[in-house]
Short mmCIF file of N, CA and C in Angstrom, two decimals:
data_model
loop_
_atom_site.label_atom_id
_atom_site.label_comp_id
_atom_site.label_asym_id
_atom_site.label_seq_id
_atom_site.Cartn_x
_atom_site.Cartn_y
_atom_site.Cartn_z
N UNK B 784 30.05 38.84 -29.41
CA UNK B 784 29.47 37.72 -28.67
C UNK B 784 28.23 38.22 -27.94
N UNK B 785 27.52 37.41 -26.93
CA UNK B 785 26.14 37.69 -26.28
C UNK B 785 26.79 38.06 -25.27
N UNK B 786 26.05 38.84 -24.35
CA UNK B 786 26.15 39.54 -22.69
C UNK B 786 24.61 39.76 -22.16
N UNK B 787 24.54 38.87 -20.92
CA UNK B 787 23.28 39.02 -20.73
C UNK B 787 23.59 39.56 -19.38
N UNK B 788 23.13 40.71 -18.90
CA UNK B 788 22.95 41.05 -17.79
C UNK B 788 21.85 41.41 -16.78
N UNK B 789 21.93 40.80 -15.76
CA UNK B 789 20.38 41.17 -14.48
C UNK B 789 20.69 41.84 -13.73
N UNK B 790 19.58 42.48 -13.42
CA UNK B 790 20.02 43.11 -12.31
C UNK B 790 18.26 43.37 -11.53
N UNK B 791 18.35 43.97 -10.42
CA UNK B 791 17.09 43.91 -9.88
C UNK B 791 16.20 43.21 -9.14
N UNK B 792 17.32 42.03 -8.13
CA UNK B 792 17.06 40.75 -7.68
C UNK B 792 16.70 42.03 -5.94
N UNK B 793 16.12 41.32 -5.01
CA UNK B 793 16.27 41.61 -3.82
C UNK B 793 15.31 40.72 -3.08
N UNK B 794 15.04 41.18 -1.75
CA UNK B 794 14.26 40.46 -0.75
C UNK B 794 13.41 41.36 -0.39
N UNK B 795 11.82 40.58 -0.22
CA UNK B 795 10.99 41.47 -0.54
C UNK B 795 9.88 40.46 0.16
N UNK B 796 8.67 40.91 0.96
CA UNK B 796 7.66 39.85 1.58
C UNK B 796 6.73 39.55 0.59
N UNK B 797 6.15 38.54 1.10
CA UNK B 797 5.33 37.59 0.27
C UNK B 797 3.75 38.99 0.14
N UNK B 798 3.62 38.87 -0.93
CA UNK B 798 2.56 39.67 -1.70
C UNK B 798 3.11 40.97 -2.93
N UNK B 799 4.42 41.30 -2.24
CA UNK B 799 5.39 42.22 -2.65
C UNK B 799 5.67 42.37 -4.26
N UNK B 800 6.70 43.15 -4.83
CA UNK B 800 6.68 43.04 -6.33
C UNK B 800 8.15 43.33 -6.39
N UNK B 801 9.03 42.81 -7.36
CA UNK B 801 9.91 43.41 -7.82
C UNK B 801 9.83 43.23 -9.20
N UNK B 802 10.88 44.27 -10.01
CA UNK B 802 10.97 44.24 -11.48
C UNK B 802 12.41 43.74 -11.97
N UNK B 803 12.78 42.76 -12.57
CA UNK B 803 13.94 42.49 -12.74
C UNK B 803 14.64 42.93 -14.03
N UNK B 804 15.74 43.28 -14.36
CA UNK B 804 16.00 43.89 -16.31
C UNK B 804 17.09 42.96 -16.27
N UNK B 805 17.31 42.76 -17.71
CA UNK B 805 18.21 41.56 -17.96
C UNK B 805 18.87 42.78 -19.29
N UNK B 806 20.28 42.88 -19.66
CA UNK B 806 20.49 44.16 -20.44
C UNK B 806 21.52 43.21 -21.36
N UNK B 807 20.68 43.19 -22.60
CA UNK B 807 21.62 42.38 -23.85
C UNK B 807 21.99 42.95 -24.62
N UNK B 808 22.78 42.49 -24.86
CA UNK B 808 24.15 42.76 -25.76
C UNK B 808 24.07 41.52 -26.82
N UNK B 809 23.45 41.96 -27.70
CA UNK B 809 24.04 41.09 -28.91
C UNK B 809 23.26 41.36 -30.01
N UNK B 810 23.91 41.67 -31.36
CA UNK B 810 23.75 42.48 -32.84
C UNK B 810 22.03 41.77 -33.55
N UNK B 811 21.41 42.45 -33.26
CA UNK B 811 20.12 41.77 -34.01
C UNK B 811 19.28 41.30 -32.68
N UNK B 812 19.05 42.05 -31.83
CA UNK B 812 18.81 41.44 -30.87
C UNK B 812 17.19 40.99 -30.83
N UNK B 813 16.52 41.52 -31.82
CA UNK B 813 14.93 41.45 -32.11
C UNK B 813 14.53 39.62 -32.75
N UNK B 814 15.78 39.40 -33.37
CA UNK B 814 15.37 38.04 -34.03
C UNK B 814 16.13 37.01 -32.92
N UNK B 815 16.06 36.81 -32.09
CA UNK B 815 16.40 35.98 -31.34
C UNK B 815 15.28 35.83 -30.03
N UNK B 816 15.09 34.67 -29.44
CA UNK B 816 14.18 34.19 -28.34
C UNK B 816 14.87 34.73 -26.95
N UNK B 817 13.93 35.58 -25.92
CA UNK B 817 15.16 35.67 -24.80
C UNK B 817 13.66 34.92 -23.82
N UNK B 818 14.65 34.67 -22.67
CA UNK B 818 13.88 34.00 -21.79
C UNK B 818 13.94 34.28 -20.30
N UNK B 819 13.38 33.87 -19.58
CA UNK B 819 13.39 34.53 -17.97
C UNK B 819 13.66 32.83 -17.51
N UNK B 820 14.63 31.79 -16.75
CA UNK B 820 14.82 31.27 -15.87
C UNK B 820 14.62 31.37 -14.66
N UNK B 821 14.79 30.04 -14.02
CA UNK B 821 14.67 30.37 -12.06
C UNK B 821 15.40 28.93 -12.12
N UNK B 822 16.15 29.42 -10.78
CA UNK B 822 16.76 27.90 -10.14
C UNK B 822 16.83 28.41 -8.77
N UNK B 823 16.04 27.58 -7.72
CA UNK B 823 15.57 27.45 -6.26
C UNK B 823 16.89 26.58 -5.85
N UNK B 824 17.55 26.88 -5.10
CA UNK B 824 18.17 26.00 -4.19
C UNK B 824 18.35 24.86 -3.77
N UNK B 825 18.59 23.35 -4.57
CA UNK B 825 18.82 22.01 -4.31
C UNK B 825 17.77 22.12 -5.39
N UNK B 826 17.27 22.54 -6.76
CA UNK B 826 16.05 22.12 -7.64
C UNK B 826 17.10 22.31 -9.11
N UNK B 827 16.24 22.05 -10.24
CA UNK B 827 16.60 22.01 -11.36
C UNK B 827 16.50 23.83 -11.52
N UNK B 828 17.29 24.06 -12.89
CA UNK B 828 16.63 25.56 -13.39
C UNK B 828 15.04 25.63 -14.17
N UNK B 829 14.22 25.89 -13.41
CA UNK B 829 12.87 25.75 -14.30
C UNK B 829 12.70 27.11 -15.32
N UNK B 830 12.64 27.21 -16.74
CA UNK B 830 11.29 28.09 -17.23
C UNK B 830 10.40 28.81 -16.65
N UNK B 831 10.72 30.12 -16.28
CA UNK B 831 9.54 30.78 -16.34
C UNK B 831 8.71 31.58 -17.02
N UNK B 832 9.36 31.95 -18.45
CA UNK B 832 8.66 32.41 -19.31
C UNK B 832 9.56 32.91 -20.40
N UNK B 833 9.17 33.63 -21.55
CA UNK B 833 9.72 33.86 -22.59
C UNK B 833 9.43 34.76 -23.80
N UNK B 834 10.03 35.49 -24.56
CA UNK B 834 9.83 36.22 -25.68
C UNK B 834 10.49 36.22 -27.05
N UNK B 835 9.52 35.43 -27.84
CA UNK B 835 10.04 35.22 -29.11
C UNK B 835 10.21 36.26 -30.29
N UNK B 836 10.69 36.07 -31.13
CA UNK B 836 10.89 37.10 -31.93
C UNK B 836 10.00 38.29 -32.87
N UNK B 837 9.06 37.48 -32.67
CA UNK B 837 7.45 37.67 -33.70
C UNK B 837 6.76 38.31 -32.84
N UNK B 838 7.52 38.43 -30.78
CA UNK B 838 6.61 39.41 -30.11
C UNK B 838 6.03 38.27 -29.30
N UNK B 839 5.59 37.17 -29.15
CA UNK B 839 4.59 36.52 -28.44
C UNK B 839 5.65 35.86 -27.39
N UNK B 840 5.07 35.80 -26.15
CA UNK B 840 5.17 35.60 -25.16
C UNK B 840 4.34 34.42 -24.42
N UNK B 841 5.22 33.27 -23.78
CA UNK B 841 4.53 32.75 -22.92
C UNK B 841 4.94 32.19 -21.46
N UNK B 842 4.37 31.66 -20.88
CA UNK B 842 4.32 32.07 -19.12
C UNK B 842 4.28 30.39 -18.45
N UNK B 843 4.64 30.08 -17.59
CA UNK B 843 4.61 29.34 -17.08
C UNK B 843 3.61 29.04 -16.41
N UNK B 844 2.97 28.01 -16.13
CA UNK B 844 1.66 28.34 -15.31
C UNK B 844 1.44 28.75 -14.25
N UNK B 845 2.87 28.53 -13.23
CA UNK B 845 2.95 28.46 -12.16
C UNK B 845 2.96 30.11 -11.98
N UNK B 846 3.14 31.07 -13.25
CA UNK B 846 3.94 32.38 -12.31
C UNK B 846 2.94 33.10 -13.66
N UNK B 847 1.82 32.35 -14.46
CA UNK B 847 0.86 33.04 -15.22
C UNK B 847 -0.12 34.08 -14.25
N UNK B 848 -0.21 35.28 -14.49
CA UNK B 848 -1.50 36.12 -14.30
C UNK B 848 -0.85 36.63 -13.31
N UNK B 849 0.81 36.58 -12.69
CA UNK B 849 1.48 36.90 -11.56
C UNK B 849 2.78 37.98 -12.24
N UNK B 850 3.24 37.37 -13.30
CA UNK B 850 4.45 37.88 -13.87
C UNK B 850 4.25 38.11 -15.16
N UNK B 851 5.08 39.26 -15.79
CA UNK B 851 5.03 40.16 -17.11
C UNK B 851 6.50 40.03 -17.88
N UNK B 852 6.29 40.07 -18.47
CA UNK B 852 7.73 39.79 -19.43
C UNK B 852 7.56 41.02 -20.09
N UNK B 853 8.10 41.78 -20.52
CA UNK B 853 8.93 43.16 -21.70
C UNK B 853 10.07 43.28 -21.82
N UNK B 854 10.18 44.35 -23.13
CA UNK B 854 11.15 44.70 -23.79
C UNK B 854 11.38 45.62 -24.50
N UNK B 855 12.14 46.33 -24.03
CA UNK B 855 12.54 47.80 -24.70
C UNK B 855 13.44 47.81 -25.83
N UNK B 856 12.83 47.92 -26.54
CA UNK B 856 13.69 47.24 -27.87
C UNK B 856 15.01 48.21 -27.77
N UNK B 857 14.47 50.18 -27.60
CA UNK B 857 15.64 50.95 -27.50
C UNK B 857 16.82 50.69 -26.68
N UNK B 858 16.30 50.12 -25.59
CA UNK B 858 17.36 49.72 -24.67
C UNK B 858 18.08 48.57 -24.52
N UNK B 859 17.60 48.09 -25.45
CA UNK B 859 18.19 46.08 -25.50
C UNK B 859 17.78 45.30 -23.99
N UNK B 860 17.11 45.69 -23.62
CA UNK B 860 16.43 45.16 -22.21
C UNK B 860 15.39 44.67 -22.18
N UNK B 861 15.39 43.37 -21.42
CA UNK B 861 14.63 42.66 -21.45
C UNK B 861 14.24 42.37 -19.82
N UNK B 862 12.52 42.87 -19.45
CA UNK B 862 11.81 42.93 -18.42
C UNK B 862 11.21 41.46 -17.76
N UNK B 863 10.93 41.59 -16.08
CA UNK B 863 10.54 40.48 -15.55
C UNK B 863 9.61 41.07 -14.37
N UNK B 864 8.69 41.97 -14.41
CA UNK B 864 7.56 42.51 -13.91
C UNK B 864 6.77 40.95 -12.64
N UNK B 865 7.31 41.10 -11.46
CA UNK B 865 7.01 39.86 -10.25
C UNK B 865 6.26 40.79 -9.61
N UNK B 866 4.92 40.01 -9.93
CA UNK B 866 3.37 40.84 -8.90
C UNK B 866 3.04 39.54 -7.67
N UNK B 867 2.25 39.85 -6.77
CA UNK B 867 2.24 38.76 -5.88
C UNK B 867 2.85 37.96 -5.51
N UNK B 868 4.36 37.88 -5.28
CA UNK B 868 5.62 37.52 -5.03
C UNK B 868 5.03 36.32 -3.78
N UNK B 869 5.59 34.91 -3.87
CA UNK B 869 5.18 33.79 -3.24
C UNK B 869 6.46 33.68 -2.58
N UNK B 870 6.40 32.72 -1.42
CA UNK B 870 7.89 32.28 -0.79
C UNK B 870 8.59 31.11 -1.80
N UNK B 871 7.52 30.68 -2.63
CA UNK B 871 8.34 29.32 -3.48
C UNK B 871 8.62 30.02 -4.81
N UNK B 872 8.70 31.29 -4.87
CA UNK B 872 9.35 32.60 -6.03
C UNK B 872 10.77 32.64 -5.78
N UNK B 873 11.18 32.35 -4.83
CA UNK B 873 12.50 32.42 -4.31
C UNK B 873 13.83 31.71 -5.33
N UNK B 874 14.45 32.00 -5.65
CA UNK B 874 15.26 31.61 -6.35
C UNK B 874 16.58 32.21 -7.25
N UNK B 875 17.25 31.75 -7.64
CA UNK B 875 18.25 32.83 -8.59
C UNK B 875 17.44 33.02 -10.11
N UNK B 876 17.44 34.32 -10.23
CA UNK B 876 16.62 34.05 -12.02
C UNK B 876 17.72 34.96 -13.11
N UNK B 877 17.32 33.78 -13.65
CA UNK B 877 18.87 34.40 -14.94
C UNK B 877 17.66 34.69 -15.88
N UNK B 878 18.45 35.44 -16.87
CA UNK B 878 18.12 35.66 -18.58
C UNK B 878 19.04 34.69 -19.38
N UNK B 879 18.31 34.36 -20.89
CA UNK B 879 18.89 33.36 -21.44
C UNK B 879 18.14 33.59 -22.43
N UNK B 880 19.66 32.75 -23.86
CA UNK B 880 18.87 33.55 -25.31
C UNK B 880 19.81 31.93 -25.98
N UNK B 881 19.43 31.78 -26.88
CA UNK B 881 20.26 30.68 -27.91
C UNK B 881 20.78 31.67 -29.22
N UNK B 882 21.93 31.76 -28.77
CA UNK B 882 22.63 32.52 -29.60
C UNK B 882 22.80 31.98 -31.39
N UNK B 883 22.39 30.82 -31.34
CA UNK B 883 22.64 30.15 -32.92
C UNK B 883 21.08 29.63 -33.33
N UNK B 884 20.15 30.25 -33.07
CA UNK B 884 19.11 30.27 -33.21
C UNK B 884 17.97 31.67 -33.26
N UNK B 885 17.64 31.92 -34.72
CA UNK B 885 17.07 32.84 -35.26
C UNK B 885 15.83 32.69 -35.78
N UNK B 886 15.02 33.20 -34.86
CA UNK B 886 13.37 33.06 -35.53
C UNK B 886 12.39 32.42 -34.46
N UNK B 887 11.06 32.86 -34.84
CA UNK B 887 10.06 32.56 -33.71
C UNK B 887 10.19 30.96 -32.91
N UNK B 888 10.12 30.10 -33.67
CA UNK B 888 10.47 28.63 -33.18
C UNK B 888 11.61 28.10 -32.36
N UNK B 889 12.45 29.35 -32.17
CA UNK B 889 14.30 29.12 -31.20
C UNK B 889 13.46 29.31 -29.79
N UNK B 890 12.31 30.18 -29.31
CA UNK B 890 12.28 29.35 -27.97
C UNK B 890 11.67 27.81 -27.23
N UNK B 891 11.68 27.12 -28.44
CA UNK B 891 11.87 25.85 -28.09
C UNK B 891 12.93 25.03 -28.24
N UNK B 892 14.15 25.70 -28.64
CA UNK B 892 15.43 25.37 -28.67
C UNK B 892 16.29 25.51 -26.95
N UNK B 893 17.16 24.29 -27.39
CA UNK B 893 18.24 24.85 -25.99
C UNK B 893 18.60 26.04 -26.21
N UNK B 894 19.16 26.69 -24.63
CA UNK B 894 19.42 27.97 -25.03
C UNK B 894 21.33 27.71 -24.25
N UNK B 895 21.86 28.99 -24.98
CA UNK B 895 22.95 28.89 -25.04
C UNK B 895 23.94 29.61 -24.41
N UNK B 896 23.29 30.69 -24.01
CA UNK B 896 24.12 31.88 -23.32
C UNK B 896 22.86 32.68 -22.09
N UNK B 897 23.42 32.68 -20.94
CA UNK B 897 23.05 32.84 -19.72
C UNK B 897 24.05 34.30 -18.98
N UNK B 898 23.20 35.10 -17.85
CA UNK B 898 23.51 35.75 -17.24
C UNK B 898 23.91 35.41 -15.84
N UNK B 899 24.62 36.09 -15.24
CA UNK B 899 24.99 35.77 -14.17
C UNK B 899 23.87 35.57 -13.30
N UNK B 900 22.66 36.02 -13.24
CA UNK B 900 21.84 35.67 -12.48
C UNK B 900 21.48 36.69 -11.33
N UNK B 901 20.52 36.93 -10.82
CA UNK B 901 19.84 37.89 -9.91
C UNK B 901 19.35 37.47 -9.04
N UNK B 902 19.36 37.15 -7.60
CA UNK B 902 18.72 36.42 -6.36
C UNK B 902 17.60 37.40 -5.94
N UNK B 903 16.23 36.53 -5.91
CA UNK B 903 15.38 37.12 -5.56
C UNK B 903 15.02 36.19 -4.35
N UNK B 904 13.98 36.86 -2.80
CA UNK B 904 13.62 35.97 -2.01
C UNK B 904 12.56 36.66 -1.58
N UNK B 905 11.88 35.77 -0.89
CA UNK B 905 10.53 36.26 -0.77
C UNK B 905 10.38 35.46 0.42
N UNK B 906 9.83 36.40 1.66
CA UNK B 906 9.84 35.68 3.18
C UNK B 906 8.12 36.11 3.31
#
């Protein structure tokens, strides 16, 4: 089955950086879409960015030219590089992959399997 794990959440002031790793577990892990989430407190879970299988990456606007997405293919880990950390950055941010979906076009698919999530805050 999938295992998505985060880790790397903390509290940190506004300008600040943290790096978040999300550590997957699941067979083929190169042909599948993984993604970086956020859900703020009384809000929906928004998109914040993503990595498709073919390598390309894209960003939300809100957290473009601020945040980095990677991936260590050796390590099955998947990166969330937070530069200029805002107070409205604040939020829980999971990793997330659609486990029944294979190939560059699955990150526009629902996704299916989620990590427990990493609290980041920014004062």
């Amino acid at each position: 089955d999938v295992q998505l794990v985060e880790s790397g959440g903390g509290s940190v002031q506004a300008g600040g950086s943290l790096r978040l790793s999300c550590a997957v577990s699941v067979s083929s892990a190169n042909d599948y879409c993984l993604g970086w989430f956020r859900q703020a407190s009384g809000k929906e879970r928004e998109w914040v960015g993503s990595l498709d299988s073919d390598g390309r990456i894209n960003y939300a606007d809100s957290v473009k030219g601020r945040f980095t997405i990677s991936k260590d293919s050796a390590k099955n880990t998947l990166y969330l590089q937070m530069n200029n950390l805002k107070p409205e950055d604040t939020a829980m941010y999971y990793c997330g992959t659609n486990k029944y979906c294979r190939g560059s076009a699955c990150c526009n698919s629902d996704f299916s399997h989620w990590g427990q999530g990493t609290q980041v805050t920014v004062s």
